[in-house]
Each structure stands twice: as structure tokens, then as C-alpha cells.
Amino acid sequence: MLPPFHSPPPALGRGVVVLAGDEVPEAWQDVRRVVVDEGVLAAPATTLRALHESWAARRPAAVVLGVDPARLRAPAVLAAEPWTVAPDLEPGLERLQFLVWANTYDARGGAGPTWWWGRKAERLGARAVDDDGPGDVVLPDGRRAWVDGGPRSPLDPAALGAEVVHRESVDLGTLRVAPRPRAPTADLAPDQLAAVGAVAGATRVLAPAGSGKTRVLTERLRHLLDRGWEPELVLAVAYNVRAREELEERTPGLGARVQTLNSLGLSVLREARGRAPQVITEREVRRELEALVPLGRGRRRVNTDPYAAYLEGLTAIRLGLRDPAEVEASRDDVPGLADAFPRYRAALRDRGVVDFDDQVYGAVEALLADPDLRARLASRARHLLVDEFQDLTPAHVLLLRLLALPGLEVFGVGDDDQVIYGYNGADPAFLLGYEALFPGAASSPLEVNYRCPAAVVEGARRLLGYNRRRVEKVIRPGPAAEPAPEALRVEQLPAERSAGGLVDLVQAWLAEPGTAPGSVAVLARVNSLLLAPTVALGQAGIPVAQRVGPEVLERPGVRAALAYLRIGADPDRFTTADLLEVLSRPSRALPPWFREKWVRPRASWSVRAVHQAADNVQSATDSAKVRQLATDLEVVVEALAGGTTREVLTAIREQVGLGGAMGLLDASKGGQVSSQLDDLEALEQVAALQPDPAAFEPWLRAALASPSDPAGVTVSTIHRVKGLAWDRVAVVGVTDGLLPHRLAEDVEEERRIFHVAVTRGRRSVVVLADAARPSPFLEELRGTAARPAERPPAPPSRTASPARRAATPAAEAAPLSAEGAQLEEALKTWRRGRARADGVAAFIVASNAVLRAVAEARPGSLEELARVPGIGPTKLELYGDELLSVVAGS
């Protein structure tokens, strides 16, 4: 016999479920009706939103079932590669099943409304209420209680007339009574307290730089456990090990669960496979890649990792959820990646191991394919607290959503103004569109930067105001912030004085009482621009902690510039290796046989010998090219005879044309920020410290070999220091073309990068810029730049729809002309020979699509070749001259 129905207090927000054709019980005649029929099963999004709104807001709804309820429980098995789906994926109907039944009475078939949570509580030792008093059940200790099916939120027993036991406790097999509602007790500012005490389970906490986000996340975790939420249902997710350790240190003795994103993924794999797979090292990853994509000529150099690009490509696929073919086509330096990707993952599976990124990607794959695994693990993560939400990639977001189902109660702390890892897939859209990812989410912004001086906070606020794709927010300095306007200063220096000016600045700081080298940081947009600061500070006797090493000298432009210097210093006897290094930088389009027949057989060369070679080359065209090479070498010799190192490097860049050659490589990168021109600029900056060109290279190598000092000044790129802070910060290279970087596609992300740099300073921030090329961001920092006329709609989010990943049929390729077909065959013949010489597969040299594109375009110069689809910096550098030679000869 069913217990009598008691009309529950409105605060519980209970609804009812009936079958199509049934009369809705009187108590729910006036509430919102939601029909679940075949159309909803086919396209549930609108109904899901309506039901979630009702459940989250505790507004009763009458659900009219027009389908067999068993259909809602049908498991969704998605045996798909994760990169084919979007982060906002809804796997099957499990959330619909949850929302239909979570907080509703069962009145199907006209039966008296049944509260199934009460029946479950009875199985745990409670008994049904059999009188007119309040409550669903009487607990074993005699207290009456309502068994709440709504979202976990504070409810006042005095107002309800009985205690409250939440359905989550019942699911755990307990009748634990929820403690009385209480406010957070931590000593926090009002905005921080509001975030910590947020009622909604799904909450976006916007946390600007210096606003105390870690403290808020820690106190939220403490507050939930103090409110009686079971530790086994609450999980805090830290971005890395350092953040996890900090959270654990701040919550001792609470039984809090804290995991990094990767350890979370590994725990999913442990559950799916029955044991935790071994995580292999990068060295082992390279070993696997060597068997799949053997690299040949020109790809292995001292102090370089030829497989670094493949590691980045694998990350882009798995964390960015990108098509392997699209990643390969966009980079150019990962030939064969799309073909190797499934074989690489199969090799990992055969060994029963994972690499670093596969902890997350493999976990997502397992959760998609196994609905029972999803449900089991989600039952242990009813309430997720996520740190550094702005740094999450699409794979991270998808992993968290799958584990947060069906309630999607995620408390995310982050700052859309600090999204600076776009190359990994991080996107402001995840915070801008937070409510779409986690329906019903509240927003709880933090407003005070407690770290930085008032001048820095105001400058950063003005700078960010020029971004359009961001959440509008209030950012104020803390009450104890230093008002001194000189706390943020811009210094514009001549390029040749930049390194010396930095040394003067740091020395002045260190002369102040109580200032240690470890309290100072020098930050730059790209790694190459740390060369001059590293050397300059070291030469001035200032200890340096993080530093640039000699590997920077192995970059293509730097190698070529140093080879020119060595030739200029000894024009009567220089090595064949140096001649080969400068032969194609800039390109002279000499045929491959010139290297093999004329250059390589000799042990050494002279400028005179190069002239003689030009006289002996039979082809007038090739003879002119060799003579131009000799002339270029004479330019270097002449510049070196009476010029400083910087003047010689300027001649190499401008008169010889090395700058143009490196600019050509940069232009072919398609937005990848790893600029050869930056390297030349960095070399010229450091050259001001050693004016003797003959002594420059050994001096530089010795300076870069000096050991680091852990207590010294930090010299780092901006990307490596987000989350850290120093008393005094110098931001170098804030120069037009460097910040924002000329190769960057997203100027708003560049602005966010600059913002992150200046907000690392606790007491003083100095921005150093080239007086001749000041960055446009400087005027924005001052607030004097022109404002955008209007704010356009935000571009589509990566989370918009899985449909964006649907494969589209390739356009039918137009047939080549007879001449084009002949050239294509000649290119394939060249490719076969080059592949044999390099010891690699033909597709590593160039794909059929690339050869066809070259045949169609018939480029006559490296500039034209760089515009051919599929020709990027690697192919341009390795094969550009040879491809042009084949085109010219066909």
C-alpha cells in the first residue's frame, strides 16, 4: 500500500510525471507542461533546457511522457574518435532521463503520486509518514524528513517543518540529514564571499589577475564540506601538480579530493581497463614516432629535436580535438602525421601504455564508448570545482562535462582575459558561453586585484578595454594598493640600447634596500628575445635563474648569420659546412647538382674559389647565381673589415638579404609564431654588447654556457609564468611586430598576453620598447588609442555544434593541362629520388596534393612557391630551391 500523498512545500519545487492522455493531478494544473515525445527524443535540446531550468530553479513542471520511459534509459555508445566531436556533446538521453525523474512524483496511469526517493529511503531504514504531518519519511531516530530531489542547495528545516535528506545521500546508501544552512566563515572580501557561498551548483567565477582565485576555490571546497556535502561526491580539479599541492595544503583534514586534469584522466583509464596504464616518457614517444615517420636530410641538427613538431601536432589533435589531416596541412613541419596518428595510438594500446596527452584523450574515448563507465564515474563527481578554467582545451572541457553529467554542476574559476594558450585550443568561448556548457549556471565575478599597484590595475583595465571578445567586468585595485603612478612606466629606447637599458633598470632595482635578484623578473613575448637579457645581465654580474641556452644558436637564421660572420672573418679559408649553410639563405635557386658536384667535394673554400667556380660553371644563368653568392660574401668581408658586430649583422640582414629570406620563411608559417626574423633581431640586440665581430661568436657561446642561479633574476617568456608574480617586472620587446606579433592571427590574444605580463608585478612594472617601433599596445595601455566604433557579434564558439566537425567531400580536382601533367610527373620523379636520398617515405618529402598544387601554380620564385598550399617553412627551407629547379626545367 502506497503512503498518503502530502502536498510538499513549494520551496522543494517538485513536479510530476504523467503519461500522454492522463489527467495532470490537481496540484500541478497550473504549472509548466513539458511534453516528451518522439520529436524530443530526436532533437532534445529545447526540452532539455526547459527541464533543466525548472529543476535548477525549483519551479515545478508537469512532464507528459509520450514515449516508453525505457527509451530514456537506452545507453548511448559512441565508438568515435574524440576529435570528431565537440566539447558540448550530449551523449544520448541520460540527462533527459535524469531531469524527467530527479524531482518529480510518478503519477503515470492515474495512480496516486509516488515519491520514489521516499521509497528508496525506506529501504535504508526510514518509514513512510502515515499521518498529515510534514515530511516524506520518519528517520530511524524519529525525526521527520523530506527527501530532496532538487539541486543541492541550502534548505531551512524550520521553514519546511522537517529535516532534509538529499537524494545524493540516499544514492550513497545513507540517511544523512543535511546541516542547517550556513554562510561561509572565511575572512574574505564581499565579492569573494559571494562566490564561495554561491547557491547554484553550476557557477562561473570570473577571477581577474590578483583577485584571489585560489583562495576562493579553496574556501568553496571547505564550505561545501562544512555544509555536509559528502567528500566522495565533491572533486576539485587543478590544472597542474603545483596547483593541486596548493589546494591540498590549504584544506588539511577535510578529506577533500583534489586531482589534476591528467591524474583525473588516468583514474578514468584505471577504471575502464582494470588497472592504471603506464605513462611513457617523451623519449619513448619519440622512439615510437621514429618507427612511424622516419625523418631524413636536413631534419636532424645538434641541440634540436626533430620530433618536437610531431609532439605539438599530437597535442593539437588530442587536446584541441582537431582533425589530424587539418593539423598536418596547417603546420607543414609534420609530414605524415595524419597517417601516423591512428598507428601511433594503436601502438600505445598494444603496449598497454599512454603518453601525457593520452591520459585525457584516452579517458574521453573510454567515457564516450561506455555509458556504464560514464554513469559510475559521474556518480563520484556530482560537484566539480575547476581551477584555471580559461586554460582548458576542448578535450579538457569534454572530459569534465562527461564526468559532470547529468547535473552538470561545475564551479569553474577562471578569467577570459587570461586566455593565452590558443595554440593548444584554449578559447575565451568556454567562459563566455559557460551557461551553454553548464545550463543554469550563475555568474559570480571577483572585482578586486589585490596583487598589483593601482597604476598597473588601471593600465591593464584600459588595455583590455580594446578587446571585443570578452566578458565586461569591473576590475579595481585593492584597498592597500600603492597609488604611485610611477609603479607602471614605459621606457622607449633605441634598439641598440635595449639590453643596456635593461641592465641599468635591474641594477637600480637591486640597489634598493631589501631587493633580491629573485624578486625580479624579465619577461618577453617569444623565447629568442630573451637572448640579449640573458647575456646582458650575466655580463653585468647579475645572477640569472631561468635563462636561454646555446640551443638558440641552432635556429636557421642564427646559424646562417653566424656562418656569414665566420666566412667574413676568414675569407681565404672557411669550411664547406659554412658555405652550404649560406648557399640557400637567401635562396639563389642553384640546382642540386651544384652542391653535390662543386661544393661538397672540397674540404674548405675561399671567396676567390667561389669566384672561380662561377667562371667554370657552364650555364650562364647558374654562373650568374654563383657570382652573386661570391659578391654577397664580399659584402660581409667589407662590412667586417671596419664595422661593429651589429653593423655587420645589419649588412647580412639587409644587403645580403638574409632578413628577406627569413621573412619569407615566416610568411609561409600560416600564423605560427616562431619567427626567424625575431632571431635575427635578438642577435643584433646582443651584438651591441660585443662590438668585435671576430670575437662575437666565441664570446656569445661562452656567455650562454654560464650556469643558472636558482636565486637569480627570472628571465622567461610570458607564457611560462602565468600564475606567478614578482615584486618588480620588466617587460621587454614591446615593439611593433613583436607584441602584437606579426605572425599572430588573433590580436586580442596578443593583448591578453601583454596584460598577463604587466599584471605579474606586485610593486613596479616597467615596459621597455623600441623607440623607433613602439607597439600599438602602448597607447592602449595609456588609454589614448582610438576606440572601436562598435562591438561586432562574437565569432562562433568552438562549442557551437558537433556538426562543424562533419567531413565534407573534397571538390573534384580539375584535370591538369598537358604541360601541368608533365610537370607533375617530373615532380614525382624528383620526389622519388629525394626520398631515396633522405631514407624516408615519399609522402614525408611531399604529398601528391602538394605536388599537384606546385604543378598548377608553376612558381618562378620562392615568394610564389611560399604561396602554394602545403608549402610551409620546412618544405621551403629543405626543398624550395630544388622544386624551383624542377619547375624551371620542365
XYZ file of N, CA and C in Angstrom, residues 111-288:
534
model
N -2.396 6.800 -11.186
C -2.177 6.349 -9.814
C -1.846 7.528 -8.923
N -2.005 7.329 -7.609
C -1.660 8.382 -6.672
C -0.193 8.719 -6.783
N 0.179 9.987 -6.731
C 1.582 10.367 -6.930
C 2.515 9.614 -5.973
N 3.549 9.007 -6.557
C 4.520 8.251 -5.777
C 5.850 8.995 -5.768
N 6.414 9.161 -4.561
C 7.719 9.823 -4.437
C 8.766 8.722 -4.257
N 9.446 8.379 -5.348
C 10.334 7.227 -5.321
C 11.549 7.443 -4.432
N 11.971 8.688 -4.235
C 13.085 8.917 -3.319
C 12.702 8.527 -1.896
N 11.449 8.751 -1.536
C 10.985 8.312 -0.225
C 11.006 6.803 -0.116
N 10.601 6.119 -1.192
C 10.611 4.653 -1.173
C 12.039 4.124 -1.024
N 13.005 4.793 -1.698
C 14.399 4.370 -1.563
C 14.896 4.589 -0.140
N 14.446 5.698 0.474
C 14.850 5.961 1.855
C 14.299 4.888 2.794
N 13.115 4.391 2.491
C 12.542 3.331 3.315
C 13.413 2.082 3.286
N 14.014 1.799 2.136
C 14.877 0.620 2.039
C 16.128 0.767 2.902
N 16.447 2.018 3.281
C 17.626 2.260 4.105
C 17.283 2.344 5.593
N 16.011 2.097 5.944
C 15.643 2.075 7.360
C 14.656 3.124 7.781
N 14.284 4.043 6.892
C 13.251 5.019 7.223
C 11.883 4.360 7.068
N 10.863 5.011 7.597
C 9.494 4.520 7.365
C 8.649 5.665 6.821
N 7.661 5.303 6.040
C 6.823 6.317 5.414
C 6.016 7.071 6.449
N 5.816 8.355 6.218
C 4.929 9.165 7.059
C 3.498 8.714 6.798
N 2.768 8.406 7.843
C 1.406 7.886 7.673
C 0.353 8.783 8.307
N 0.721 10.051 8.502
C -0.262 10.985 9.035
C -0.229 12.248 8.203
N -0.870 13.295 8.676
C -0.956 14.544 7.923
C 0.208 15.480 8.197
N 1.196 15.047 8.967
C 2.312 15.913 9.306
C 3.276 16.071 8.139
N 4.238 16.961 8.278
C 5.182 17.226 7.192
C 6.189 16.091 7.030
N 6.791 16.038 5.849
C 7.865 15.094 5.592
C 7.440 13.938 4.719
N 8.435 13.303 4.092
C 8.204 12.097 3.303
C 8.368 10.849 4.153
N 9.349 10.906 5.081
C 9.681 9.717 5.865
C 9.976 10.123 7.308
N 9.955 9.100 8.158
C 10.417 9.248 9.532
C 11.738 8.498 9.632
N 12.767 9.182 10.053
C 14.091 8.592 10.135
C 14.181 7.640 11.322
N 15.168 6.741 11.334
C 15.299 5.797 12.462
C 15.382 6.470 13.824
N 15.867 7.731 13.886
C 15.953 8.407 15.183
C 14.669 9.153 15.535
N 13.616 8.980 14.708
C 12.323 9.574 14.998
C 12.085 10.927 14.366
N 13.081 11.530 13.755
C 12.894 12.836 13.120
C 12.230 12.657 11.753
N 11.358 13.605 11.436
C 10.731 13.620 10.114
C 11.694 14.271 9.107
N 11.569 13.850 7.849
C 12.473 14.414 6.834
C 11.823 14.383 5.461
N 12.142 15.408 4.730
C 11.857 15.421 3.298
C 13.088 14.872 2.579
N 12.868 14.033 1.578
C 13.974 13.543 0.754
C 13.998 14.407 -0.501
N 14.984 15.279 -0.581
C 15.008 16.329 -1.611
C 15.566 15.794 -2.923
N 14.854 16.051 -4.002
C 15.312 15.640 -5.333
C 15.810 16.787 -6.185
N 15.851 17.983 -5.627
C 16.299 19.137 -6.386
C 17.804 19.289 -6.364
N 18.304 20.387 -6.908
C 19.752 20.620 -6.851
C 20.189 20.804 -5.403
N 21.425 20.454 -5.117
C 21.894 20.517 -3.738
C 22.089 21.975 -3.345
N 21.202 22.463 -2.525
C 21.251 23.867 -2.117
C 20.715 23.981 -0.696
N 21.077 25.020 0.020
C 20.651 25.157 1.421
C 19.130 25.270 1.537
N 18.532 24.444 2.382
C 17.101 24.496 2.672
C 16.927 24.584 4.191
N 16.018 25.414 4.619
C 15.813 25.660 6.046
C 14.772 24.682 6.599
N 15.176 23.734 7.456
C 14.212 22.775 8.011
C 13.079 23.444 8.764
N 13.345 24.575 9.423
C 12.294 25.255 10.187
C 11.169 25.703 9.258
N 11.537 26.184 8.075
C 10.518 26.630 7.124
C 9.796 25.451 6.481
N 10.475 24.311 6.392
C 9.889 23.138 5.744
C 9.131 22.262 6.724
N 9.329 22.474 8.016
C 8.639 21.680 9.016
C 9.264 20.322 9.264
N 10.388 20.022 8.615
C 11.061 18.728 8.796
C 12.497 18.861 8.326
N 13.309 17.872 8.706
C 14.693 17.847 8.252
C 14.751 17.568 6.749
N 15.946 17.669 6.201
C 16.135 17.393 4.771
C 17.231 16.342 4.615
N 16.928 15.325 3.842
C 17.926 14.349 3.407
C 17.994 14.450 1.885
N 19.171 14.668 1.347
C 19.245 14.853 -0.100
C 19.324 13.513 -0.821
N 18.776 13.483 -2.037
C 18.785 12.244 -2.837
C 20.205 11.721 -3.037
N 21.211 12.630 -3.087
C 22.580 12.170 -3.285
C 23.042 11.317 -2.097
N 22.621 11.687 -0.898
C 22.953 10.882 0.273
C 22.270 9.526 0.191
N 21.008 9.526 -0.234
C 20.279 8.267 -0.389
C 20.978 7.376 -1.415
N 21.424 7.972 -2.520
C 22.146 7.195 -3.539
C 23.413 6.572 -2.961
N 24.013 7.252 -1.978
C 25.213 6.718 -1.334
C 24.884 5.664 -0.279
N 23.571 5.468 -0.020
C 23.171 4.464 0.958
C 23.099 4.977 2.377
N 22.941 6.296 2.548
C 22.851 6.867 3.893
C 21.598 7.732 4.008
N 21.205 7.965 5.249
C 20.098 8.884 5.537
C 20.639 10.109 6.268
N 21.744 10.597 5.805
C 22.413 11.721 6.458
C 21.560 12.982 6.346
N 21.299 13.588 7.459
C 20.495 14.817 7.487
C 21.391 15.997 7.113
N 20.909 16.812 6.223
C 21.685 17.981 5.802
C 21.807 18.959 6.953
N 23.017 19.503 7.192
C 23.174 20.503 8.259
C 22.350 21.749 7.965
N 22.159 22.547 8.981
C 21.434 23.806 8.815
C 22.195 24.710 7.845
N 21.494 25.506 7.060
C 22.183 26.430 6.143
C 23.128 27.334 6.913
N 24.279 27.567 6.345
C 25.243 28.464 6.987
C 25.998 29.238 5.926
N 26.385 30.450 6.277
C 27.176 31.273 5.367
C 28.654 30.914 5.526
N 29.460 31.197 4.508
C 30.903 30.948 4.646
C 31.474 31.731 5.811
N 32.413 31.127 6.500
C 33.002 31.772 7.679
C 34.395 32.328 7.424
N 34.925 32.148 6.218
C 36.291 32.599 5.935
C 36.366 34.124 5.961
N 37.551 34.607 6.277
C 37.800 36.054 6.292
C 38.098 36.502 4.863
N 37.050 36.837 4.124
C 37.171 37.182 2.715
C 36.463 38.488 2.429
N 36.797 39.070 1.287
C 36.116 40.277 0.818
C 34.705 39.914 0.367
N 33.809 40.904 0.291
C 32.419 40.603 -0.072
C 32.270 39.857 -1.394
N 33.026 40.255 -2.433
C 32.870 39.565 -3.718
C 33.374 38.123 -3.624
N 34.432 37.889 -2.854
C 34.936 36.537 -2.671
C 33.957 35.684 -1.872
N 33.374 36.268 -0.820
C 32.386 35.541 -0.023
C 31.172 35.153 -0.861
N 30.745 36.062 -1.734
C 29.592 35.775 -2.582
C 29.869 34.574 -3.479
N 31.091 34.484 -4.004
C 31.442 33.351 -4.856
C 31.514 32.058 -4.051
N 32.146 32.122 -2.888
C 32.284 30.929 -2.045
C 30.917 30.399 -1.629
N 29.997 31.276 -1.328
C 28.686 30.860 -0.849
C 27.629 30.726 -1.918
N 28.024 30.705 -3.188
C 27.054 30.625 -4.280
C 26.116 29.438 -4.070
N 24.829 29.667 -4.257
C 23.836 28.614 -4.054
C 23.832 27.653 -5.230
N 23.919 28.180 -6.440
C 23.838 27.334 -7.629
C 25.033 26.405 -7.711
N 24.792 25.171 -8.122
C 25.885 24.223 -8.299
C 26.753 24.577 -9.470
N 26.147 24.984 -10.568
C 26.899 25.436 -11.741
C 27.132 26.935 -11.595
N 28.388 27.317 -11.470
C 28.723 28.724 -11.219
C 29.991 29.080 -11.975
N 29.973 30.218 -12.628
C 31.165 30.768 -13.274
C 31.703 31.889 -12.398
N 32.928 31.702 -11.916
C 33.575 32.731 -11.121
C 34.632 33.391 -11.988
N 34.368 34.609 -12.412
C 35.339 35.356 -13.200
C 36.356 35.972 -12.246
N 37.610 35.580 -12.399
C 38.639 35.940 -11.421
C 39.785 36.656 -12.108
N 39.755 37.982 -12.184
C 40.847 38.730 -12.804
C 42.175 38.495 -12.087
N 43.250 38.881 -12.738
C 44.582 38.713 -12.164
C 44.634 39.314 -10.761
N 45.216 38.561 -9.826
C 45.413 39.063 -8.477
C 44.172 39.138 -7.620
N 43.073 38.482 -8.040
C 41.809 38.612 -7.311
C 41.616 37.536 -6.253
N 42.576 36.637 -6.073
C 42.473 35.620 -5.038
C 41.686 34.396 -5.447
N 41.825 33.978 -6.704
C 41.012 32.862 -7.198
C 41.309 31.568 -6.469
N 42.585 31.312 -6.126
C 42.912 30.070 -5.436
C 42.293 30.052 -4.044
N 42.318 31.201 -3.381
C 41.681 31.287 -2.058
C 40.186 31.023 -2.180
N 39.554 31.572 -3.204
C 38.118 31.369 -3.399
C 37.817 29.898 -3.650
N 38.597 29.270 -4.511
C 38.357 27.858 -4.812
C 38.557 27.012 -3.556
N 39.606 27.313 -2.799
C 39.876 26.557 -1.569
C 38.735 26.713 -0.573
N 38.289 27.946 -0.371
C 37.230 28.178 0.610
C 35.891 27.626 0.133
N 35.674 27.593 -1.167
C 34.457 26.957 -1.687
C 34.482 25.466 -1.361
N 35.613 24.846 -1.566
C 35.745 23.424 -1.258
C 35.499 23.183 0.226
N 36.109 24.017 1.064
C 35.918 23.890 2.513
C 34.444 24.111 2.891
N 33.814 25.104 2.263
C 32.430 25.447 2.580
C 31.470 24.311 2.221
N 31.659 23.687 1.074
C 30.786 22.581 0.682
C 30.892 21.426 1.664
N 32.099 21.114 2.088
C 32.275 20.006 3.029
C 31.733 20.388 4.411
N 31.871 21.653 4.794
C 31.292 22.119 6.056
C 29.763 22.056 6.016
N 29.196 22.263 4.827
C 27.733 22.222 4.687
C 27.199 20.795 4.687
N 28.092 19.826 4.793
C 27.643 18.450 4.892
C 27.616 17.688 3.591
N 28.188 18.250 2.535
C 28.240 17.505 1.283
C 29.305 16.428 1.407
N 28.952 15.223 1.034
C 29.857 14.100 1.198
C 31.127 14.286 0.388
N 32.311 14.084 0.998
C 33.575 14.264 0.265
C 33.675 13.392 -0.972
N 33.032 12.213 -0.941
C 33.129 11.327 -2.102
C 32.329 11.818 -3.304
N 31.555 12.895 -3.110
C 30.788 13.459 -4.219
C 31.372 14.771 -4.729
N 32.362 15.298 -4.019
C 32.938 16.599 -4.368
C 34.360 16.388 -4.858
N 34.678 16.929 -6.028
C 36.015 16.763 -6.609
C 36.531 18.105 -7.090
N 37.710 18.493 -6.602
C 38.376 19.698 -7.089
C 39.403 19.295 -8.139
N 39.398 20.000 -9.252
C 40.292 19.678 -10.366
C 41.263 20.835 -10.559
N 42.539 20.542 -10.347
C 43.593 21.550 -10.504
C 44.232 21.398 -11.873
N 44.779 22.519 -12.383
C 45.337 22.474 -13.734
C 46.651 21.696 -13.776
N 47.448 21.774 -12.720
C 48.728 21.074 -12.708
C 49.070 20.637 -11.284
N 50.210 19.963 -11.136
C 50.592 19.402 -9.836
C 50.809 20.506 -8.804
N 51.424 21.601 -9.229
C 51.672 22.696 -8.295
C 50.371 23.237 -7.717
N 49.369 23.418 -8.567
C 48.080 23.922 -8.097
C 47.388 22.896 -7.205
N 47.521 21.612 -7.547
C 46.907 20.572 -6.706
C 47.517 20.574 -5.303
N 48.845 20.661 -5.242
C 49.516 20.662 -3.939
C 49.095 21.867 -3.103
N 48.908 23.010 -3.771
C 48.490 24.203 -3.040
C 47.092 24.025 -2.457
N 46.180 23.441 -3.236
C 44.827 23.204 -2.735
C 44.839 22.217 -1.574
N 45.651 21.186 -1.682
C 45.718 20.193 -0.612
C 46.297 20.796 0.667
N 47.319 21.654 0.504
C 47.923 22.283 1.671
C 46.940 23.201 2.391
N 46.009 23.784 1.643
C 45.076 24.739 2.252
C 43.824 24.068 2.821
N 43.652 22.764 2.589
C 42.451 22.074 3.091
C 42.836 20.811 3.860
N 43.708 20.927 4.848
C 44.127 19.722 5.573
C 42.995 19.166 6.436
N 42.915 17.848 6.502
C 41.983 17.190 7.405
C 40.537 17.200 6.986
N 40.199 17.716 5.807
C 38.802 17.785 5.379
C 38.376 16.564 4.565
N 39.336 15.749 4.190
C 39.006 14.618 3.323
C 38.710 15.048 1.903
N 39.198 16.240 1.525
C 38.914 16.760 0.187
C 39.642 15.945 -0.877
N 38.970 15.752 -1.994
C 39.588 15.071 -3.141
C 40.045 16.125 -4.137
N 41.320 16.096 -4.478
C 41.883 17.038 -5.443
C 42.700 16.240 -6.457
N 42.437 16.461 -7.733
C 43.185 15.799 -8.789
C 43.567 16.805 -9.863
N 44.687 16.549 -10.524
C 44.999 17.316 -11.729
C 44.162 16.770 -12.877
N 44.107 17.519 -13.951
C 43.365 17.055 -15.121
C 43.909 15.716 -15.616
N 45.226 15.584 -15.633
C 45.801 14.345 -16.151
C 45.614 13.179 -15.191
N 45.734 13.419 -13.885
C 45.501 12.309 -12.963
C 44.024 11.908 -12.972
N 43.138 12.860 -13.232
C 41.726 12.538 -13.386
C 41.525 11.630 -14.595
N 42.168 11.991 -15.710
C 42.072 11.140 -16.886
C 42.633 9.747 -16.632
N 43.747 9.685 -15.908
C 44.368 8.390 -15.624
C 43.466 7.539 -14.737
N 42.751 8.182 -13.802
C 41.838 7.411 -12.951
C 40.671 6.850 -13.762
N 40.229 7.584 -14.782
C 39.192 7.062 -15.672
C 39.710 5.831 -16.409
N 40.925 5.917 -16.913
C 41.504 4.780 -17.626
C 41.714 3.592 -16.694
N 42.072 3.853 -15.457
C 42.234 2.759 -14.490
C 40.912 2.025 -14.303
N 39.836 2.790 -14.186
C 38.520 2.183 -14.021
C 38.093 1.431 -15.276
N 38.410 1.993 -16.443
C 37.981 1.374 -17.700
C 38.764 0.098 -18.003
N 40.059 0.093 -17.676
C 40.915 -1.033 -18.060
C 41.192 -2.011 -16.918
N 40.764 -1.643 -15.733
C 41.019 -2.525 -14.603
C 42.361 -2.303 -13.940
N 43.183 -1.486 -14.516
C 44.472 -1.122 -13.914
C 44.932 0.183 -14.554
N 45.800 0.867 -13.869
C 46.295 2.138 -14.401
C 47.376 1.868 -15.438
N 47.227 2.371 -16.655
C 48.278 2.175 -17.654
C 49.535 2.954 -17.293
N 50.671 2.433 -17.710
C 51.927 3.151 -17.509
C 51.954 4.386 -18.397
N 52.482 5.487 -17.855
C 52.622 6.721 -18.624
C 54.058 6.787 -19.131
N 54.222 6.751 -20.437
C 55.567 6.728 -21.008
C 56.137 8.131 -21.101
N 57.449 8.215 -21.198
C 58.158 9.492 -21.256
C 58.181 10.025 -22.674
N 58.593 11.286 -22.819
C 58.717 11.880 -24.153
C 59.751 11.127 -24.986
N 60.795 10.655 -24.347
C 61.805 9.904 -25.097
C 61.186 8.660 -25.729
N 60.323 7.983 -24.990
C 59.662 6.799 -25.548
C 58.678 7.187 -26.644
N 58.040 8.345 -26.489
C 57.136 8.824 -27.541
C 57.915 9.036 -28.830
N 59.081 9.677 -28.721
C 59.904 9.898 -29.923
C 60.320 8.579 -30.552
N 60.616 7.605 -29.710
C 61.019 6.307 -30.240
C 59.881 5.675 -31.057
N 58.652 5.810 -30.560
C 57.502 5.302 -31.314
C 57.347 6.067 -32.626
